[in-house]
Coordinates of C-alpha atoms and ligand atoms in Angstrom, one line a residue:
X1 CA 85.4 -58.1 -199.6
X2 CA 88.4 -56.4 -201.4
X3 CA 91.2 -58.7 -203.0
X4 CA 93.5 -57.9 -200.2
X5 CA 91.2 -59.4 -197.6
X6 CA 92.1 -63.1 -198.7
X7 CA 96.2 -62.2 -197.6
X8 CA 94.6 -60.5 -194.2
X9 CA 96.0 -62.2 -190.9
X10 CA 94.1 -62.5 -187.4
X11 CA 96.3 -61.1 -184.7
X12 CA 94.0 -61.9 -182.3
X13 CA 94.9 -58.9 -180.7
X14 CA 93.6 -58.3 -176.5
X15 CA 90.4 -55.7 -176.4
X16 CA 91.4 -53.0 -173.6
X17 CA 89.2 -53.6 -170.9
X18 CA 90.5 -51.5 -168.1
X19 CA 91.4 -47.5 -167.9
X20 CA 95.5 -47.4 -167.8
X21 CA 97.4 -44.6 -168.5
X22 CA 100.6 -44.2 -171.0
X23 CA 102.7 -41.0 -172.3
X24 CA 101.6 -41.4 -176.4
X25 CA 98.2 -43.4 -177.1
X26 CA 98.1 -43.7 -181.2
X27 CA 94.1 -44.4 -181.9
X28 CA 93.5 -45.8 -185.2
X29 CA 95.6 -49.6 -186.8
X30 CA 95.3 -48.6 -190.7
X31 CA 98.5 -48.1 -192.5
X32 CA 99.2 -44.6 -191.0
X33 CA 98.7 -45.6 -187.5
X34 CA 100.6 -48.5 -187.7
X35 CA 103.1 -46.7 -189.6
X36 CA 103.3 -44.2 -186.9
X37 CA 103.7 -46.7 -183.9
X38 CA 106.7 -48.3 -186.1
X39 CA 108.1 -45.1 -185.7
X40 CA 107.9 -44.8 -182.3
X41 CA 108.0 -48.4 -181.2
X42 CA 111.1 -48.0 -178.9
X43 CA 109.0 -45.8 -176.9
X44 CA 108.4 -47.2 -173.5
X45 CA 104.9 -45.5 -172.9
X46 CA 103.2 -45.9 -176.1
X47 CA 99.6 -47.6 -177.4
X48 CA 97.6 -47.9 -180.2
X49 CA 93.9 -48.8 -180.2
X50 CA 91.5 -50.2 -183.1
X51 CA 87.9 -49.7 -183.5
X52 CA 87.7 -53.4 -185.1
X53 CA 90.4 -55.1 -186.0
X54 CA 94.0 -54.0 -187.0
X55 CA 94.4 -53.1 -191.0
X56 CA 90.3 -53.1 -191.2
X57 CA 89.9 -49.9 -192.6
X58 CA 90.0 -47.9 -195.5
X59 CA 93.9 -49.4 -196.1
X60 CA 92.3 -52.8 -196.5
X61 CA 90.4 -51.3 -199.6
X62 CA 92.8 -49.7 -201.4
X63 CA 94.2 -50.4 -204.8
X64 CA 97.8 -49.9 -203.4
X65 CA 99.5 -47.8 -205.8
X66 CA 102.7 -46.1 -204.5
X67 CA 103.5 -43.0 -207.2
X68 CA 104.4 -39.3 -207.3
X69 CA 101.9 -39.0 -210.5
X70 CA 98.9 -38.4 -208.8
X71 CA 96.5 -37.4 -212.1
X72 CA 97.8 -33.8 -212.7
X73 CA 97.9 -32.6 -209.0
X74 CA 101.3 -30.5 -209.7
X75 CA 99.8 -28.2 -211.9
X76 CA 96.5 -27.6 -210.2
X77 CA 98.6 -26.9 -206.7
X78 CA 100.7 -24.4 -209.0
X79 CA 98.2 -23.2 -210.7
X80 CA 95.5 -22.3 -207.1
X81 CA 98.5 -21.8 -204.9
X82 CA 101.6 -21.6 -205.8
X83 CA 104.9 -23.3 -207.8
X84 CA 106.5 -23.7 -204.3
X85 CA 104.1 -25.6 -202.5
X86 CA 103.8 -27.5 -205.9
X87 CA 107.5 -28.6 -205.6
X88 CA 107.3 -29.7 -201.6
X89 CA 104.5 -31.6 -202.5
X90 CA 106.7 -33.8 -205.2
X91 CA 109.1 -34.2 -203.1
X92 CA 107.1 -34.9 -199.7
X93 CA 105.6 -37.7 -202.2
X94 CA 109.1 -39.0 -203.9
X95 CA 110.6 -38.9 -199.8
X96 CA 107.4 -41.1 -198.8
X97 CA 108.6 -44.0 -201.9
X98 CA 111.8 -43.5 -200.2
X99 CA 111.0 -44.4 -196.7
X100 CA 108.3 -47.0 -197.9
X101 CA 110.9 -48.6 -199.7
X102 CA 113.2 -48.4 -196.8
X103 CA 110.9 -49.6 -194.4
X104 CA 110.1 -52.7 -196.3
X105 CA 114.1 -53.6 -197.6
X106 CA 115.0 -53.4 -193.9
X107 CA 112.5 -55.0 -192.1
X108 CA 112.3 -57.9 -195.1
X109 CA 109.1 -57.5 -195.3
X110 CA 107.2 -60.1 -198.0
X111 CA 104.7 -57.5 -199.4
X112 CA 105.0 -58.3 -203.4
X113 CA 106.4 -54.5 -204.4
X114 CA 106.8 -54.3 -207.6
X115 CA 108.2 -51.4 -209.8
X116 CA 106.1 -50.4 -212.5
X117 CA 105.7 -47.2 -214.9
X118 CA 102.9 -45.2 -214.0
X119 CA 100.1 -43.6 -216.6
X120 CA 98.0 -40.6 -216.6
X121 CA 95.4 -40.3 -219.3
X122 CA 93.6 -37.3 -220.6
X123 CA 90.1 -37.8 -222.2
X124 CA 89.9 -34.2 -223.6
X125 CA 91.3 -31.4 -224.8
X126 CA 92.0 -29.5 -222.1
X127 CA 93.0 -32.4 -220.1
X128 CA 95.9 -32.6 -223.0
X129 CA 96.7 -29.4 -222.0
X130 CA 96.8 -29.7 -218.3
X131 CA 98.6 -32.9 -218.9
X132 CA 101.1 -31.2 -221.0
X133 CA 101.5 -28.5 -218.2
X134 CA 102.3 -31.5 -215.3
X135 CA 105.0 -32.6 -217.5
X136 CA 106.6 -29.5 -217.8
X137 CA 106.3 -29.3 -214.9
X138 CA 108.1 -32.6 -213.5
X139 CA 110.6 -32.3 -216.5
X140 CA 111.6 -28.8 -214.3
X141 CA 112.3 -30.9 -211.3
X142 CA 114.7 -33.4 -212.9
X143 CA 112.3 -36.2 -213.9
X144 CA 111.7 -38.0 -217.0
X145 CA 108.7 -38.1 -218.4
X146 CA 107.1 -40.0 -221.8
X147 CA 104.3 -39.0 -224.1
X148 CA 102.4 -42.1 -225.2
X149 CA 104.4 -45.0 -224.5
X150 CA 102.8 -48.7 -224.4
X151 CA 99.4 -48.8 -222.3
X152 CA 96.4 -50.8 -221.8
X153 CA 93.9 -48.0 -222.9
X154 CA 94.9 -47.2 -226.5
X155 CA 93.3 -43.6 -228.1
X156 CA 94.0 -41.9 -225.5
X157 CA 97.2 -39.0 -224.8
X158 CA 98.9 -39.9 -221.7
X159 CA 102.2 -39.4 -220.2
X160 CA 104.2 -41.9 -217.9
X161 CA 107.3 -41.8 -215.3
X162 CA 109.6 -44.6 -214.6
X163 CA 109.8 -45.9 -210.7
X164 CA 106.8 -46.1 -209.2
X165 CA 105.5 -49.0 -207.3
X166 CA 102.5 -51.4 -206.6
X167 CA 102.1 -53.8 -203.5
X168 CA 99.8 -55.9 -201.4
X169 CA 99.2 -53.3 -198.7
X170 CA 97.9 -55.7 -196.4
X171 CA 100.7 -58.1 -196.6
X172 CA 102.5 -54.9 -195.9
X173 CA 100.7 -54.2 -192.9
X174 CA 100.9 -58.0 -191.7
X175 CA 104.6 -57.7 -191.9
X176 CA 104.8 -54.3 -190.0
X177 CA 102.2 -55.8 -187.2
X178 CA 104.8 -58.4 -186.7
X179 CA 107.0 -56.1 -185.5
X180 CA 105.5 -54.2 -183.4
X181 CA 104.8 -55.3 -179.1
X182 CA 101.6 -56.9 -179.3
X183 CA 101.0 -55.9 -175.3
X184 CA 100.8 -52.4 -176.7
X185 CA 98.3 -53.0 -179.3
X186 CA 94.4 -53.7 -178.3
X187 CA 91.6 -54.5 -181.4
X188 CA 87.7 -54.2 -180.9
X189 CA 88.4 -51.1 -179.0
X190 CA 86.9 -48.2 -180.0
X191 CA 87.5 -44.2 -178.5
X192 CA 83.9 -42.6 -178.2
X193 CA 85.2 -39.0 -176.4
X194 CA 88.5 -37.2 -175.4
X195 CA 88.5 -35.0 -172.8
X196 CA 91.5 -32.2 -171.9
X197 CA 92.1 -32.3 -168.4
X198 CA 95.4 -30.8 -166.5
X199 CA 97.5 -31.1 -169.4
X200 CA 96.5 -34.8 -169.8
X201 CA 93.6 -36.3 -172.6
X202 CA 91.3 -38.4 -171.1
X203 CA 90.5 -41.0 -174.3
X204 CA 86.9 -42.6 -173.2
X205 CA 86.1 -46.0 -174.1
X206 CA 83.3 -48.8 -173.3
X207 CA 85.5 -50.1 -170.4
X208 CA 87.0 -47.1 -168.9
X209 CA 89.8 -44.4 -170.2
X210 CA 93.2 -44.1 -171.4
X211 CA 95.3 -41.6 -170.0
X212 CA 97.6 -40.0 -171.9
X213 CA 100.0 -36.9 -172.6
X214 CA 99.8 -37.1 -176.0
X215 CA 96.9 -38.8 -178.6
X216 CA 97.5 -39.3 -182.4
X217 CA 94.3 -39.4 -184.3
X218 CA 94.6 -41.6 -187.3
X219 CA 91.6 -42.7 -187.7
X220 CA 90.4 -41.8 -191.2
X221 CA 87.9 -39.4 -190.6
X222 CA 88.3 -37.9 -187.1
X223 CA 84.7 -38.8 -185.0
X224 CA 85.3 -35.6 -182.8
X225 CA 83.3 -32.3 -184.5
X226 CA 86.0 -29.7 -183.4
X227 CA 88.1 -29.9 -186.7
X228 CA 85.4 -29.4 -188.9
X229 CA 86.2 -31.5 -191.5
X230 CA 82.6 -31.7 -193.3
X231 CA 83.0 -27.8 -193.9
X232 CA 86.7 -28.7 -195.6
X233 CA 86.6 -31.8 -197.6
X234 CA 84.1 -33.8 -199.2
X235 CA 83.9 -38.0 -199.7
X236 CA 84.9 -39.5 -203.3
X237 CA 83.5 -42.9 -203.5
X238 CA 84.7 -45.5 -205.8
X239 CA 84.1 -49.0 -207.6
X240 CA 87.0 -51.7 -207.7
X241 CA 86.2 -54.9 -209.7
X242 CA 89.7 -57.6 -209.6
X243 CA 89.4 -60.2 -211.5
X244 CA 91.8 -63.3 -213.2
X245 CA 94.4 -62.2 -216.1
X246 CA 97.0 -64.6 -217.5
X247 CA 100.2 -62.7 -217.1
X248 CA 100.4 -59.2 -215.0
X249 CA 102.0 -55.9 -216.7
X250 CA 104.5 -54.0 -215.1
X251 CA 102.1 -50.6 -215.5
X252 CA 99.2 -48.7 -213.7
X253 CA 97.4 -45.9 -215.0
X254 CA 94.7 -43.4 -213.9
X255 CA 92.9 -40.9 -216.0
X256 CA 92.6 -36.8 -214.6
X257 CA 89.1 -36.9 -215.9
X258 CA 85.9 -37.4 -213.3
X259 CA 84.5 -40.0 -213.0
X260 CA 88.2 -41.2 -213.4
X261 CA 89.1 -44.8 -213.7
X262 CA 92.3 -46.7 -212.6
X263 CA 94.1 -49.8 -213.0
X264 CA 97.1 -52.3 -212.1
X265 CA 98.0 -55.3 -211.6
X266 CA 99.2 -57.9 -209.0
X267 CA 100.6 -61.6 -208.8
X268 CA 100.7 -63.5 -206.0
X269 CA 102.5 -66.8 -206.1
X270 CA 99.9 -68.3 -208.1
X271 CA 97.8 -66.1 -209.8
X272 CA 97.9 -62.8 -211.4
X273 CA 95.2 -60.4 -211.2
X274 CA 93.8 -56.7 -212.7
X275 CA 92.4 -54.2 -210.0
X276 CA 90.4 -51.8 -211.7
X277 CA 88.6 -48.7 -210.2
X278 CA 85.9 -46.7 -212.3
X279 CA 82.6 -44.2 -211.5
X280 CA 84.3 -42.6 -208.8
X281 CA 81.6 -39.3 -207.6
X282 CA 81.6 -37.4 -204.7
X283 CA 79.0 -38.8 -202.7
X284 CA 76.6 -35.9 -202.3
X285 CA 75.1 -36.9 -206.2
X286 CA 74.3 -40.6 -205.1
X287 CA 74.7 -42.8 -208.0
X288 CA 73.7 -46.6 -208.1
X289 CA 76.4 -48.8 -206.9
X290 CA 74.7 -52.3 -208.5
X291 CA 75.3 -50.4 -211.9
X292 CA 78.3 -48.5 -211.3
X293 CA 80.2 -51.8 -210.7
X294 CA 78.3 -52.9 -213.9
X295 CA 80.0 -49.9 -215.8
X296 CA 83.6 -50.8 -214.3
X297 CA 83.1 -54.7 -215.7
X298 CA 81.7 -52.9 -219.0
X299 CA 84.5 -50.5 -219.7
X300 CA 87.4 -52.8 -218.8
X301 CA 85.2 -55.3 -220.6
X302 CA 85.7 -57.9 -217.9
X303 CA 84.5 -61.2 -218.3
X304 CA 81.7 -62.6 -215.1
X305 CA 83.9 -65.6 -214.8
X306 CA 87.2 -64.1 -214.2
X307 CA 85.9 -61.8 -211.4
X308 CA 87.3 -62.5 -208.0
X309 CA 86.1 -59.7 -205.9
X310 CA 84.2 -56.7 -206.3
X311 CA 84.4 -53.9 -203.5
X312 CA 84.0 -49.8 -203.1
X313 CA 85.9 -47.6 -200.7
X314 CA 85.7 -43.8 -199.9
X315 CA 88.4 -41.7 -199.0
X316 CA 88.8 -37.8 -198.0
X317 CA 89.0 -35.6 -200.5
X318 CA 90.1 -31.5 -199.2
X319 CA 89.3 -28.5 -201.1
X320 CA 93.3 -27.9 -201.4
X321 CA 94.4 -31.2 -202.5
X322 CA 96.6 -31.3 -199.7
X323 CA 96.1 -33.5 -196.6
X324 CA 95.6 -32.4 -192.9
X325 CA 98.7 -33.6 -190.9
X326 CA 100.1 -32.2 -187.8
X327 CA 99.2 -30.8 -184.2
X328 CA 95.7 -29.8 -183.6
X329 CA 96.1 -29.0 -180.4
X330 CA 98.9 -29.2 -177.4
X331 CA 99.8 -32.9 -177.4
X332 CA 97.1 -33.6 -179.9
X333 CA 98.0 -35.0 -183.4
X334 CA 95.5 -35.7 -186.0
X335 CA 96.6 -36.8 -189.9
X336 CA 93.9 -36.9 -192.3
X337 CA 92.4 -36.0 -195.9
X338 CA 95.2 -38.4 -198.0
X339 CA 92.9 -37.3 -201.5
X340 CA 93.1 -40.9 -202.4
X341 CA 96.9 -41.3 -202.0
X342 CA 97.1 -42.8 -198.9
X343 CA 99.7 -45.1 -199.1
X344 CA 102.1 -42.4 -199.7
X345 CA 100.4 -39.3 -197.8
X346 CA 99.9 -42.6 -194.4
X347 CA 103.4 -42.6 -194.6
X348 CA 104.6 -39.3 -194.8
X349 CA 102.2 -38.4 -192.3
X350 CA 103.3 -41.2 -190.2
X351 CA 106.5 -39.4 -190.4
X352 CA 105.8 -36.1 -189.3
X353 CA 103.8 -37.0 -186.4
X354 CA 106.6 -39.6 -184.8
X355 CA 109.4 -36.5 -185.6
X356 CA 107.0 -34.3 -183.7
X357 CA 106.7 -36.4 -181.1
X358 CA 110.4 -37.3 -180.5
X359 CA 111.1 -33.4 -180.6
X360 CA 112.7 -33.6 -184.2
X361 CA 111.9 -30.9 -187.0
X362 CA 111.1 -32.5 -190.4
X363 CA 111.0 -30.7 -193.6
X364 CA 107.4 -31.6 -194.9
X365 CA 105.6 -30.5 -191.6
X366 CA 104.6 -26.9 -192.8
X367 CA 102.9 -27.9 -195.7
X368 CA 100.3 -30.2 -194.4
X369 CA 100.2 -28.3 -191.1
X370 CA 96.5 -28.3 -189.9
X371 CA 96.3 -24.3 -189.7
X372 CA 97.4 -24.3 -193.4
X373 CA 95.2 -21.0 -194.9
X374 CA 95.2 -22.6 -198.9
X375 CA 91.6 -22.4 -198.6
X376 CA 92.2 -21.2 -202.3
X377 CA 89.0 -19.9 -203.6
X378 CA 85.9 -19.2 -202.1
X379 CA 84.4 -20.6 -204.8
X380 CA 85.7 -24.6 -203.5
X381 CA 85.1 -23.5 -200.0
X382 CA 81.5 -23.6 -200.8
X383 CA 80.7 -25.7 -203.2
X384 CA 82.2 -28.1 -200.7
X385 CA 79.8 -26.5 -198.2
X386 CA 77.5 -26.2 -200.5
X387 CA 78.0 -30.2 -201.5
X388 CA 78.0 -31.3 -197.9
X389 CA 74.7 -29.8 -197.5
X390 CA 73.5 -31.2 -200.5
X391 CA 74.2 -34.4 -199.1
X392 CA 72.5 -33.9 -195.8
X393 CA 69.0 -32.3 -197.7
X394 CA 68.6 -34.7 -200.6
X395 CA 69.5 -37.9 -198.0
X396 CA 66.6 -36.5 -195.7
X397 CA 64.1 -36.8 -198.8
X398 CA 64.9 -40.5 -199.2
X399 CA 64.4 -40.7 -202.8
X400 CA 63.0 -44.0 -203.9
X401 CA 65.4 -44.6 -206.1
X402 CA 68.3 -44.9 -203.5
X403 CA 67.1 -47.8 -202.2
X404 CA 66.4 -51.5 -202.6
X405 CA 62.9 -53.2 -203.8
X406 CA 63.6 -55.6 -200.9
X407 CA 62.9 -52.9 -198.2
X408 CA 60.3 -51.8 -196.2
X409 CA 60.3 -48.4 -194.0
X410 CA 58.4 -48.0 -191.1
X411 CA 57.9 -44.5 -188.6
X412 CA 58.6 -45.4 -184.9
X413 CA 58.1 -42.2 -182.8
X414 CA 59.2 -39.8 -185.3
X415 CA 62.5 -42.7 -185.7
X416 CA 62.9 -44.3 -189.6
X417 CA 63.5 -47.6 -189.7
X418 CA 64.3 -49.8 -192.8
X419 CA 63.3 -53.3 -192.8
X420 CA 65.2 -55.2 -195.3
X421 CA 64.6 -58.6 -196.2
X422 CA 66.9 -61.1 -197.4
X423 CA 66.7 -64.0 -199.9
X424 CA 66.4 -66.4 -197.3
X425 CA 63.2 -64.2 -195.9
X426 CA 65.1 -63.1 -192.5
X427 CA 64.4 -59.4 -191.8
X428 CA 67.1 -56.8 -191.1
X429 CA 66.1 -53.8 -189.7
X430 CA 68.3 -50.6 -188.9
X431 CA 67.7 -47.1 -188.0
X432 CA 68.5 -45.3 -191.6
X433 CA 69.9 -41.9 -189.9
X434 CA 73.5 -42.0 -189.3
X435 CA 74.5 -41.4 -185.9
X436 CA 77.3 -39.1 -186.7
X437 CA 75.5 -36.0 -188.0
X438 CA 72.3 -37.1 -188.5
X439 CA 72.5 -37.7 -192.4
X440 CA 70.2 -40.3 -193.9
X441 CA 71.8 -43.5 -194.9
X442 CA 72.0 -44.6 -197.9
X443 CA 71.4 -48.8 -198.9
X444 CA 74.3 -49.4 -201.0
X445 CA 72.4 -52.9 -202.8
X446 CA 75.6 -54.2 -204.4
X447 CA 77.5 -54.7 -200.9
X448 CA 74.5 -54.5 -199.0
X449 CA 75.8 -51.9 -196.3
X450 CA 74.5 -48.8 -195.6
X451 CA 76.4 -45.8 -196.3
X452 CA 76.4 -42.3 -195.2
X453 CA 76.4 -39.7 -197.9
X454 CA 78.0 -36.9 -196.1
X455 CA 80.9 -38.5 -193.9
X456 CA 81.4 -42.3 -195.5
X457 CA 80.1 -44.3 -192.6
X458 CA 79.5 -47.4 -193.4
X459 CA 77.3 -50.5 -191.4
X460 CA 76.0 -53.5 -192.2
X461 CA 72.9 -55.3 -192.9
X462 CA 72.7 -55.5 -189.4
X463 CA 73.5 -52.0 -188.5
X464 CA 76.8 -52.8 -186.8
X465 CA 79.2 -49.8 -187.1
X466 CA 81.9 -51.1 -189.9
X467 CA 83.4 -47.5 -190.4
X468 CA 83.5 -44.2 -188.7
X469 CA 83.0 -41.2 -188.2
X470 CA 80.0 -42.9 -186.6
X471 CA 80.7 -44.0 -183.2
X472 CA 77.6 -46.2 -182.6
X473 CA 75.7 -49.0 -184.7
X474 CA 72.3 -48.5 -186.1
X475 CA 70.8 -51.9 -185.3
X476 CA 67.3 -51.6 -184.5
X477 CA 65.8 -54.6 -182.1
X478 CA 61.9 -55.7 -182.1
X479 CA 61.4 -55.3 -178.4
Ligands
FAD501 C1 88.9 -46.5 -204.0 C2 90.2 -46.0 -203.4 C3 91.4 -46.4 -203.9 C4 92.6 -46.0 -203.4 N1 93.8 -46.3 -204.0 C5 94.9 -45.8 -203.5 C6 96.2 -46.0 -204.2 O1 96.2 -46.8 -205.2 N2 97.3 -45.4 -203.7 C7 97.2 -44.6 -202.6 O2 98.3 -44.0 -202.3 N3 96.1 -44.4 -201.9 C8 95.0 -44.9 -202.3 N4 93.8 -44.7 -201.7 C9 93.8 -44.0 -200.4 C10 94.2 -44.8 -199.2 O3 93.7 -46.1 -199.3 C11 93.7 -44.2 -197.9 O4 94.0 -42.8 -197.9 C12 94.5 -44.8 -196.7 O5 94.4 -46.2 -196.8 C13 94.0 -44.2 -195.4 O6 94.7 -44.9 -194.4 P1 94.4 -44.6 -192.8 O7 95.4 -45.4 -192.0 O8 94.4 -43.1 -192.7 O9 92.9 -45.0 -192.6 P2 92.3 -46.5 -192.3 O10 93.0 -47.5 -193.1 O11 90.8 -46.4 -192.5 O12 92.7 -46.7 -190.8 C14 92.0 -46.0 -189.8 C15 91.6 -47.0 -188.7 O13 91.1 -46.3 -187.5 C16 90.1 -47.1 -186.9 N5 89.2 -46.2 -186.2 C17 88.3 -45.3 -186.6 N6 87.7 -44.7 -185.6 C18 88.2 -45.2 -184.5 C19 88.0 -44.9 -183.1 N7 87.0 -44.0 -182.7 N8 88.7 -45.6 -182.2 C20 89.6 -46.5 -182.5 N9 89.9 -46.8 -183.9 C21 89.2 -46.1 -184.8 C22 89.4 -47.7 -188.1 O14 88.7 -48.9 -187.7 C23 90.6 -48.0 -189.1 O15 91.1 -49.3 -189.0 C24 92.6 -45.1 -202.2 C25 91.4 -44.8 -201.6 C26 90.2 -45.2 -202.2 C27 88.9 -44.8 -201.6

């Protein structure tokens, strides 16, 4: 359960449970999604479907910072592509704050945003020197930028800009839901298949199909094959621990090194809190969550007592550093790959796709454009091959050591099935390979779900599908 979870609303939303057909069907409810629909609300032949329920997703799990100074992304774009893609990128990110902003000044939405400086920390010396390169960098483009100003991790060089934000990002999504025509909206609904058919998408799920002319996939990580994300991204997975402080601090910070480790803060209107994030790995080298959360409360030196939720989350990380947003096909929109910045990559995405849709150009739609060649070395295009079948070998040979002493495995017909038993002795039993690809799952013992290490699935004890790409659950029933 992430922090944000306590400020999450029920909609009690309608599950679709008969084909219909509309012009734009948006298929996803996590902040880019929703974002979009806001977009395109005054549309009269529009829907959006969830899986589960609206704001459920990845969004739920974030840590909600809203900044332009992303580690020292600038200078790697300049350096593997080029000082001009480099310079959209800034200003795709400072336009997203704008409109973010915007959205939530005009709609009044109550979503505690709070401007704060933001910190990047280097560890090393040639993170100094990178570090010193990003400044120059963003000094060329107008903005200020300090050396060493007051922090919470002391030792350490760092630089800092001035107006960036933090908010609740579910509080955010509440207040957009609000907004939005709850007819048009349907949770608990989940897409299995879309099928081209005389210029039309036919959007299959458990109760029938939705029609549509046009079908925006924002869904995270797409569950159709034809995009072939594995081959172009890989998963970063990462360990938030928030806990009690007495007075919040109007900074965040992130460090460039990996594993990297973030932090901010956040007061509600009684308490204030620290989110931190640590031991974030890319999930082909499987690590052990029960003591990577132990290292986060160890390095922010956390005390037990104070701790108010503990969580991890896994977003898409592309070989370019820049996310997939655009048309994929005729009528077919897909926005994915956000690198960890999701709140401002959702919302410039969200953007793109509504200006596409209502036939108007926007400035930012190039860069991100899915056929995008920055495939910029070889040498990332297959280690992230290379990492994704990495993944898929070492989770076939189940090592021991990725799993919990409180499970069993047994061989049904060739089918492995993990029998784990609880502390009040009840048995839960899943089938451990993951229905997307066929990648073994992986017990993650801290949150006791079960994780894919190629394509951040995720299911609980139970086997019930909690994140995609995987369309089905991996319960296993004692007939
Ligand atoms: C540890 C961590 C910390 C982060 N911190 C930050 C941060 O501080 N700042 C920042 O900018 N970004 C951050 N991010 C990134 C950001 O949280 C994500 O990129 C962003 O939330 C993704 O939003 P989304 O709407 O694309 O996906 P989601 O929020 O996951 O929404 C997708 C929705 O689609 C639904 N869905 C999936 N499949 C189907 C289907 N077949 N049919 C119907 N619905 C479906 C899902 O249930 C889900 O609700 C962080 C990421 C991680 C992992």
């Amino acid at each position: 359960m992430s922090l944000w979870n306590f400020y999450q609303k029920s909609f009690h939303l309608k599950k679709l449970t008969k084909s219909m057909e509309v012009d734009t069907l948006i298929i996803g409810g996590g902040l880019t999604g929703l974002t979009t629909f806001y977009y395109l609300k005054e549309k009269s032949s529009i829907c959006l479907v969830e899986a589960n329920t609206l704001g459920s997703g990845v969004s739920q799990n974030t840590t909600g910072k809203i900044t332009f100074l992303q580690g020292n992304i600038y200078h790697k774009l300049e350096k593997n592509i080029s000082y001009k893609v480099a310079k959209d990128y800034l200003k795709s990110q400072l336009h997203a704050i704008f409109l973010l902003k915007d959205i939530i000044k005009k709609e009044k939405i109550s979503c505690d945003l709070d401007e704060v400086d933001s910190y990047v920390y280097a560890q090393n010396k040639k993170e100094i020197v990178n570090l010193k390169q990003e400044k120059t960098f963003l000094e060329n483009q107008g903005i200020k930028v300090y050396e060493n100003k007051k922090s919470d991790i002391s030792g350490l060089y760092s630089i800092s800009v001035n107006q960036t934000y933090v908010f609740n990002p579910i509080k955010f999504l509440n207040g957009l839901i609000e907004l939005l025509p709850r007819e048009k909206m349907f949770e608990h609904t989940k897409i299995y298949k879309i099928i081209p058919k005389n210029n039309k998408y036919y959007c299959i799920f458990d109760k029938g199909y939705i029609i549509a002319n046009k079908v925006i996939v924002a869904c995270h990580y797409p569950f159709f094959q034809s995009f072939l994300l594995p081959l172009k991204s890989h998963i970063e997975k990462s360990y938030i621990v928030a806990y009690k402080v007495k007075e919040k601090k109007n900074y965040s910070g992130i460090t460039v090194s990996n594993p990297g480790f973030s932090y901010r803060y956040y007061q509600d209107k009684e308490k204030a809190y620290k989110i931190c994030l640590g031991q974030s790995h890319n999930t082909a080298i499987k690590q052990n969550d029960v003591q990577n959360f132990q290292k986060v409360i160890k390095q922010f030196q956390i005390n037990s007592n104070d701790i108010v939720s503990v969580w991890s989350n896994m977003d898409i990380v592309t070989q370019d550093q820049l996310p997939f947003i655009g048309e994929f096909k005729k009528n077919f929109y897909l926005a994915t790959g956000f690198n960890t910045w999701g709140m401002t990559n959702g919302i410039i995405a969200a953007k793109i796709l509504a200006d596409n849709i209502l036939n108007f150009s926007n400035p930012y739609a190039d860069l991100f454009c899915l056929k995008k060649k920055n495939f910029y070395k070889f040498k990332n295009f297959f280690l992230n091959v290379g990492s994704n079948f990495y993944a898929f070998i070492k989770s076939k040979r189940k090592q021991k050591k990725w799993y919990s002493k409180n499970l069993k495995f047994i061989n049904l017909n060739g089918q492995s099935i993990a029998i784990y038993v609880d502390s009040d002795k009840i048995e839960h039993s899943v089938y451990t390979t993951c229905p997307h690809l066929g990648c073994s799952l992986v017990f993650n013992e801290a949150e006791k779900t079960w994780d894919c290490p190629c394509h951040s699935s995720r299911f609980d004890i139970d086997g019930h599908c909690l994140k995609g790409p995987s369309k089905f659950d991996i319960t296993y029933k004692k007939k």
